[in-house]
Coordinates of C-alpha atoms in Angstrom, one line a residue:
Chain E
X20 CA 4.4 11.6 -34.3
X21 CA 4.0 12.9 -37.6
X22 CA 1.4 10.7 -39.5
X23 CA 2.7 9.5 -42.9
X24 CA 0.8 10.2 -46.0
X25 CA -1.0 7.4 -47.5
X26 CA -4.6 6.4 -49.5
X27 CA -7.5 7.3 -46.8
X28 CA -10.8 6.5 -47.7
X29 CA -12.0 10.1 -48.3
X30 CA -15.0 11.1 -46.0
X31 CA -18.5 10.6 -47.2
X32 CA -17.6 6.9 -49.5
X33 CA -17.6 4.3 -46.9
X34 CA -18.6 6.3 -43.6
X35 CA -19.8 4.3 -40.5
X36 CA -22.8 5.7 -39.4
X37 CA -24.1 5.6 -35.6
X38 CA -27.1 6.5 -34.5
X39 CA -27.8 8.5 -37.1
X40 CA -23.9 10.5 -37.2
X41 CA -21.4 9.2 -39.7
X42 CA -17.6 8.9 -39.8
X43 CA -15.2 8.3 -41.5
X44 CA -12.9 5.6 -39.2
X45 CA -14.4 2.6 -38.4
X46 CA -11.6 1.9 -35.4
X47 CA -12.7 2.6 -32.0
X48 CA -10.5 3.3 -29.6
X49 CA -10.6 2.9 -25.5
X50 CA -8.2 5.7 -23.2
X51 CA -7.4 3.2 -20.8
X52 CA -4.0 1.6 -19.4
X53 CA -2.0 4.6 -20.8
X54 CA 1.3 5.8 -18.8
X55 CA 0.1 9.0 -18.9
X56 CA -2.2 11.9 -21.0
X57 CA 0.4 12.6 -23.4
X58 CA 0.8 8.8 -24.5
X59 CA -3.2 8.7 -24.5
X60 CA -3.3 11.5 -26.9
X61 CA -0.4 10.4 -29.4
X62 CA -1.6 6.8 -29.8
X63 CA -5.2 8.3 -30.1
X64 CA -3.9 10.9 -32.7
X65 CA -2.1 8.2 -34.3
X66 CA -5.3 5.8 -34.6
X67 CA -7.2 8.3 -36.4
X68 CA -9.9 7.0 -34.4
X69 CA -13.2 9.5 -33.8
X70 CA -14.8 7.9 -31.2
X71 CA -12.9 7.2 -27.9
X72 CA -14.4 5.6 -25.1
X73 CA -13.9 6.8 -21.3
X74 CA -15.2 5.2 -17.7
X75 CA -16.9 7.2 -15.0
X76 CA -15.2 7.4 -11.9
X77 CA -15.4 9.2 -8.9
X78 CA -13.5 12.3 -8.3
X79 CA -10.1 11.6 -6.5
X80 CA -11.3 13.9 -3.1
X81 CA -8.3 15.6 -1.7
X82 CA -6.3 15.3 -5.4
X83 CA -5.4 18.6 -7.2
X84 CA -8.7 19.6 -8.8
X85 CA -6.7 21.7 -10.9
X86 CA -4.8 19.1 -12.4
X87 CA -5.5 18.6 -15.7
X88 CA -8.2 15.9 -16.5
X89 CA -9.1 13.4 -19.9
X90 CA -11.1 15.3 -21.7
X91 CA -8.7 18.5 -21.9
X92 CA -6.7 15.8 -23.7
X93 CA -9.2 14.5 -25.6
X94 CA -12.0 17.3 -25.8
X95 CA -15.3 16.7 -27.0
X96 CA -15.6 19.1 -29.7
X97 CA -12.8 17.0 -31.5
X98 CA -14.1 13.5 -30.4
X99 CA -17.0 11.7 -30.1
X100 CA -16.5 10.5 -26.3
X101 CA -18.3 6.9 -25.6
X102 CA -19.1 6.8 -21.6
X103 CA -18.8 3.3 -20.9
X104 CA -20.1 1.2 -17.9
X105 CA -17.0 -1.0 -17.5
X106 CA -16.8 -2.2 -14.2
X107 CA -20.9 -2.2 -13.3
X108 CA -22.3 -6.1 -12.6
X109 CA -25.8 -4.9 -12.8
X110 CA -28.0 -3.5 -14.6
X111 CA -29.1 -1.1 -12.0
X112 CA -25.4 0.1 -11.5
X113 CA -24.8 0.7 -15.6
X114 CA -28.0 2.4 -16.0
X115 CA -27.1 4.7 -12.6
X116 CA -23.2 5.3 -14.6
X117 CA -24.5 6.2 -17.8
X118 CA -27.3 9.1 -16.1
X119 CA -24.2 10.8 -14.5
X120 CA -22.0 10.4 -18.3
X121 CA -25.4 12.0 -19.9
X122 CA -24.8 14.7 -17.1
X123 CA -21.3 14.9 -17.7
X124 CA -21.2 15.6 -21.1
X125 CA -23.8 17.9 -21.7
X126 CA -26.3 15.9 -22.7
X127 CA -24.6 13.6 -24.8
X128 CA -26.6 10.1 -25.7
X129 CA -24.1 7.9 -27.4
X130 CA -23.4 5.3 -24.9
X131 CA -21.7 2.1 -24.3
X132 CA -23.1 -0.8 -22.4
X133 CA -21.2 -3.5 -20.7
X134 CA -22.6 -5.6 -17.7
X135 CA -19.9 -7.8 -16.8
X136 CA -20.6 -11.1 -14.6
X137 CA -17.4 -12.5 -13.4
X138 CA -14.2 -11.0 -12.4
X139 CA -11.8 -13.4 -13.7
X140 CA -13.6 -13.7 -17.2
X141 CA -15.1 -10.1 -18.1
X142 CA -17.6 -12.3 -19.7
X143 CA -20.8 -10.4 -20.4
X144 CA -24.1 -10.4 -18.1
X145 CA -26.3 -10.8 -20.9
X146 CA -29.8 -11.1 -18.8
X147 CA -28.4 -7.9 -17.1
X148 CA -27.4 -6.4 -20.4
X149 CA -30.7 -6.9 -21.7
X150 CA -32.1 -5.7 -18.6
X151 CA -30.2 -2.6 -18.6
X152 CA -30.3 -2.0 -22.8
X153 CA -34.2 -1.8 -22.1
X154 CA -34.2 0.9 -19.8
X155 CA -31.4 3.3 -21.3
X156 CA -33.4 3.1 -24.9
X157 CA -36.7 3.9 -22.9
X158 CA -34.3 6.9 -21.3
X159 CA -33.2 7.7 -25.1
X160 CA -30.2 6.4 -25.1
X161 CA -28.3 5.6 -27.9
X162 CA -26.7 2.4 -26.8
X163 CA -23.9 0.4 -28.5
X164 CA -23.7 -2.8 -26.5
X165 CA -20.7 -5.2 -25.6
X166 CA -22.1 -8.7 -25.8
X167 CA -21.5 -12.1 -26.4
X168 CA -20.9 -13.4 -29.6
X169 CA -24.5 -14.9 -29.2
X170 CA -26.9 -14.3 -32.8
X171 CA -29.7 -14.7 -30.6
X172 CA -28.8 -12.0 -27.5
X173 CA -27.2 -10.0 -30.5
X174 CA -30.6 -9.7 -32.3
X175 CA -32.4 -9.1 -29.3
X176 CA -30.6 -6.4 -28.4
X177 CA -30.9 -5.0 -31.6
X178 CA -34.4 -5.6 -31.2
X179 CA -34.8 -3.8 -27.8
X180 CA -33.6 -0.3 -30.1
X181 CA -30.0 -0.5 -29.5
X182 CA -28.0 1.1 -32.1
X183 CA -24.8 -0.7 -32.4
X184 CA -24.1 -4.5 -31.1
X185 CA -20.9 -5.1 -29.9
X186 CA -19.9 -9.2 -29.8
X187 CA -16.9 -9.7 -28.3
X188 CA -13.9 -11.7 -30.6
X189 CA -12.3 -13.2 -27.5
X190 CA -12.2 -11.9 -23.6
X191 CA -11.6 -8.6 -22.7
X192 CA -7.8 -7.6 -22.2
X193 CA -6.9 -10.9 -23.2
X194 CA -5.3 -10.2 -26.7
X195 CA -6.3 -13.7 -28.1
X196 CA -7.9 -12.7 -31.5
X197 CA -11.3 -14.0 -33.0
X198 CA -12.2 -17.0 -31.5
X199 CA -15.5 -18.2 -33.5
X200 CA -15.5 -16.0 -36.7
X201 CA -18.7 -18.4 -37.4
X202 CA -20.7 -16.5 -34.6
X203 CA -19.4 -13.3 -35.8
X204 CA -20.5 -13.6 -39.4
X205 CA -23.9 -14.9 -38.4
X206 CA -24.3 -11.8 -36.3
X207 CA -23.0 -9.8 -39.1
X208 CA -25.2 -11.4 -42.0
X209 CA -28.3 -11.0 -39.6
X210 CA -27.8 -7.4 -38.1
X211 CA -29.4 -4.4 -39.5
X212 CA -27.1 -2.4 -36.9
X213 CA -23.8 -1.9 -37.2
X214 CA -21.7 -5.0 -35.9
X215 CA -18.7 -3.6 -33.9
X216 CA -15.9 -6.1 -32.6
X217 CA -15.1 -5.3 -29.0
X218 CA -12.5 -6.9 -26.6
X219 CA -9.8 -9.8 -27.7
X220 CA -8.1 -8.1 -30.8
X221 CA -4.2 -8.6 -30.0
X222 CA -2.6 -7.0 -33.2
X223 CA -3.3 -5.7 -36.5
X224 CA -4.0 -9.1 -38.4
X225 CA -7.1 -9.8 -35.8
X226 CA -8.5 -6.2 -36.6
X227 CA -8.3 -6.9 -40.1
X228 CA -10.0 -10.4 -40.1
X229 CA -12.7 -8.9 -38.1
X230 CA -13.1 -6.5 -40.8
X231 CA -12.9 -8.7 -43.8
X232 CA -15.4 -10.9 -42.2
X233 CA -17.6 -7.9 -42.9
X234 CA -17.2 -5.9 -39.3
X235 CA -18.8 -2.5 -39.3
X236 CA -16.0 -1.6 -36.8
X237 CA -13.2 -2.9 -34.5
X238 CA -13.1 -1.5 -30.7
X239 CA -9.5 -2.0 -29.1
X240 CA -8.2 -0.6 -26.3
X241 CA -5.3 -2.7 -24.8
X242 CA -4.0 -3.8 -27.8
X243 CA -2.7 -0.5 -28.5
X244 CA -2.0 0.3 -24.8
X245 CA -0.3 -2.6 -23.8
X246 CA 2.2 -2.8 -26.9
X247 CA 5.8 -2.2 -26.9
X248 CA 5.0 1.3 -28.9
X249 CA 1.5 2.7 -28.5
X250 CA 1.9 5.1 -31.2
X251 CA 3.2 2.9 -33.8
X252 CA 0.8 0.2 -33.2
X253 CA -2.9 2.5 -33.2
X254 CA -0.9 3.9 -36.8
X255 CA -0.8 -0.1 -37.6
X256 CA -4.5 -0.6 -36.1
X257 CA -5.9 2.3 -38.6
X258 CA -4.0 0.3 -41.6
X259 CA -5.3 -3.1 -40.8
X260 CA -8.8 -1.8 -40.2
X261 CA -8.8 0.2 -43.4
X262 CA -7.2 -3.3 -45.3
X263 CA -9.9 -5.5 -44.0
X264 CA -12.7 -3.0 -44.8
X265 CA -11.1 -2.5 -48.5
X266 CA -10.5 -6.4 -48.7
X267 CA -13.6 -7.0 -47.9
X268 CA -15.7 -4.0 -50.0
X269 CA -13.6 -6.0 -52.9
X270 CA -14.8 -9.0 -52.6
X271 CA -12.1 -12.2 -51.9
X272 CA -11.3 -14.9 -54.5
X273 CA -12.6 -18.0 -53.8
X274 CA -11.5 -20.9 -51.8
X275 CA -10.5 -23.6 -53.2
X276 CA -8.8 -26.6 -52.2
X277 CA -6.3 -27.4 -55.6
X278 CA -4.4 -24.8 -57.4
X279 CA -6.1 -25.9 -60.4
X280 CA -5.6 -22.2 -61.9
X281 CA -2.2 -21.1 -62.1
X282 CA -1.5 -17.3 -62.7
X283 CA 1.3 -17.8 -65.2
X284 CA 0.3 -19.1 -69.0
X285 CA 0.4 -22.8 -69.3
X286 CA 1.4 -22.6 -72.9
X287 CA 4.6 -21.4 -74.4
X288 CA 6.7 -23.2 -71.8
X289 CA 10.2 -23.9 -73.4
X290 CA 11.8 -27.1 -73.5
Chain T
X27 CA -23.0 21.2 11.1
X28 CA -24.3 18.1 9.8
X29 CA -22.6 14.7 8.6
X30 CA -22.6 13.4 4.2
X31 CA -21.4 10.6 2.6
X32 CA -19.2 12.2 -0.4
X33 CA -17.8 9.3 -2.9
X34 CA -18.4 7.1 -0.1
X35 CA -16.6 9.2 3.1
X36 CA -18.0 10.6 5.4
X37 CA -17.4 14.7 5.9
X38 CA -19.0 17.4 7.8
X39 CA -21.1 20.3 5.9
X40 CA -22.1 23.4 7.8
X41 CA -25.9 23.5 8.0
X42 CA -27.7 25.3 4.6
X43 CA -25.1 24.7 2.5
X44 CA -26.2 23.6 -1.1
X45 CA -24.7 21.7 -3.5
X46 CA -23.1 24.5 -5.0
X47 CA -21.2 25.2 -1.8
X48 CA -20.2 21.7 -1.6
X49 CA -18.8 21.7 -5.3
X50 CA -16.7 25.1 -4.7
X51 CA -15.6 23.5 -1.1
X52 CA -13.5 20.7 -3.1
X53 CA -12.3 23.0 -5.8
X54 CA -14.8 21.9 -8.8
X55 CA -16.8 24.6 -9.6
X56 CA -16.1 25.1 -13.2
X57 CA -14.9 21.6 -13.8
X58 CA -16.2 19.2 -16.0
X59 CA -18.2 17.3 -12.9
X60 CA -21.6 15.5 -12.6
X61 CA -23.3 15.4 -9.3
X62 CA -26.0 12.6 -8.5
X63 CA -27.5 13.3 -4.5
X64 CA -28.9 10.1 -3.1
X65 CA -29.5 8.2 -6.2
X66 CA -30.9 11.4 -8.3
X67 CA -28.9 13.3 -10.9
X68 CA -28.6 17.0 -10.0
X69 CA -28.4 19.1 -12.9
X70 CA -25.2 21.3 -13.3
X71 CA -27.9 24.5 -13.6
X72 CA -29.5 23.4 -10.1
X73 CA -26.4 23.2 -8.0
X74 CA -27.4 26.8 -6.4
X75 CA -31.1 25.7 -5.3
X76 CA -30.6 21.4 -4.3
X77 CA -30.3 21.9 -0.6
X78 CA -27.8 19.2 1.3
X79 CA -29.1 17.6 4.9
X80 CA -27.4 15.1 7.3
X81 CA -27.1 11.8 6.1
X82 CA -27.4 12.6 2.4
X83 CA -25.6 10.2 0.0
X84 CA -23.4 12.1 -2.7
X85 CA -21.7 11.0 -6.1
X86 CA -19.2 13.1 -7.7
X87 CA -18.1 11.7 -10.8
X88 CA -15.6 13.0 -13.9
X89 CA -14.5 10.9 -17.0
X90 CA -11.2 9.2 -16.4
X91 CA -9.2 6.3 -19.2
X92 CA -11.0 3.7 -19.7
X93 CA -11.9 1.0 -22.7

């Protein structure tokens, strides 16, 4: 799809910066649930996301090797790919995951941490989390962390060195929005690390209140996979995110509970 | 010959193969792969020397869509 020319926050005003790198979208955007490579890589393009997570499986034994694999779609020299640990219960198991991802891409230390502990929930492990967060930064690892949307687990894991905390705004997959913006803007008015929202985002209006509650970033995956049109939706993600952040850079009007200032004069009314 | 565990099935090796051999066997050499040999990354530059023995546990991993 051809992208259509609008305002873009040019690069170097408002970057994100990671771990020391800085770009310019602050969307985030997972490769998983996609019909195929070419719909992963025209809703990607169309996000005008920069960093795209990926899971580490084992090889398909017996498959084509020759068949061509994620990251010809997505190569590394054009994105920043996030290894992530979906899928891992322990901390053992995450920690194991994200050695072979280092491997795997050359070296690469930007990593995503997720310790799930139930199945049916996806809810984070957060004493496994913790567990594993501690040994990855001793490893130097750059960790950005899936948590709850906890203040306290959130600082400590900004305490343990990791360089992004990432709350979740409702379950994983589940497309329900921001639950408790409360939590989210404690987080965010505490944190000296980015704040990223990860997991629950449904459509674009959840990806912009997570931005104008003062988000660093908004993760999605299935939100874009999962709609009706892919490409159409990650082109509305990368507007909503971009709203929110400018909404929110600007500064909202007060609340307040009477309209006691209308916009139109209140003199010169005829009659 | 002797018996591995590769991705979790079993599969016969001729004796003194190396992980190299193993990774040409299946078609990878060249790909974007990571290796780990009973719990231990092996680094893509030391495929040639890691020796392989019976009973050994091997991971061969690639990136694949995920969120």
């Amino acid at each position: 799809m051809q992208q259509t020319e609008r305002k873009r926050v040019p690069a170097g005003e408002d970057p994100l910066v990671i771990g020391g790198r800085a770009y310019r979208s602050r969307l985030l955007v997972g490769t998983g649930k996609y019909r195929d490579f070419e719909h992963t890589r025209t809703a990607i393009e169309a996000s005008g996301a920069e960093i795209v997570t990926v899971a580490i499986r084992r090889t398909n034994i017996g498959q084509n090797p020759n068949e061509p694999s994620l990251l010809d779609v997505l190569p590394p020299e054009r994105y920043t790919i996030l290894p992530n640990t979906a899928g891992c219960f322990t901390a053992a198991d995450a920690v194991r995951t994200l050695r072979l991802a280092r491997e795997l891409l050359d070296g690469h230390d930007l990593v995503k941490l997720e310790v799930l502990g139930d199945r049916d929930t996806l809810y984070p492990n957060m004493p496994e989390t913790l567990k594993a967060a501690e040994q990855l930064v001793k490893e130097g690892f750059k960790v950005m962390v899936y948590c709850a949307d906890d203040p306290i687990q959130a600082r400590a894991l900004e305490e343990l060195g990791c360089v992004a905390v990432m709350p979740l705004a409702s379950l994983i997959g589940s497309g329900m929005g921001i639950l408790n913006p409360w939590n989210l803007s404690i987080i965010i008015d505490r944190a000296k690390v980015p704040v990223i929202v990860d997991a629950g985002v449904g459509t674009a209006s959840d990806a912009a209140i997570a931005m104008e509650l003062g988000c660093d970033g908004v993760l999605m995956n299935t939100a874009i996979a999962a709609a009706g049109d892919p490409v159409r939706m990650a082109d509305a993600m990368s507007m909503a995110v971009t709203a929110g952040r400018e909404a929110f850079l600007a500064g909202r009007m007060p609340r307040k509970f009477y309209a006691a200032s209308p916009s139109s004069p209140t003199t010169g009314l005829i009659g | 010959m002797s018996e591995i565990m590769v991705n979790g099935a079993a599969r016969q090796v001729p004796g003194g193969w190396r992980v190299a051999d193993l990774v040409d066997a299946l078609g990878y050499a060249g790909k974007r792969i990571a290796v780990e040999l009973n719990g231990e990354i092996v680094p893509r530059g030391r495929y040639g020397e890691v020796s392989l023995a019976a009973r050994d546990q091997v991971e061969i991993v690639v990136a694949v869509g995920g969120g």
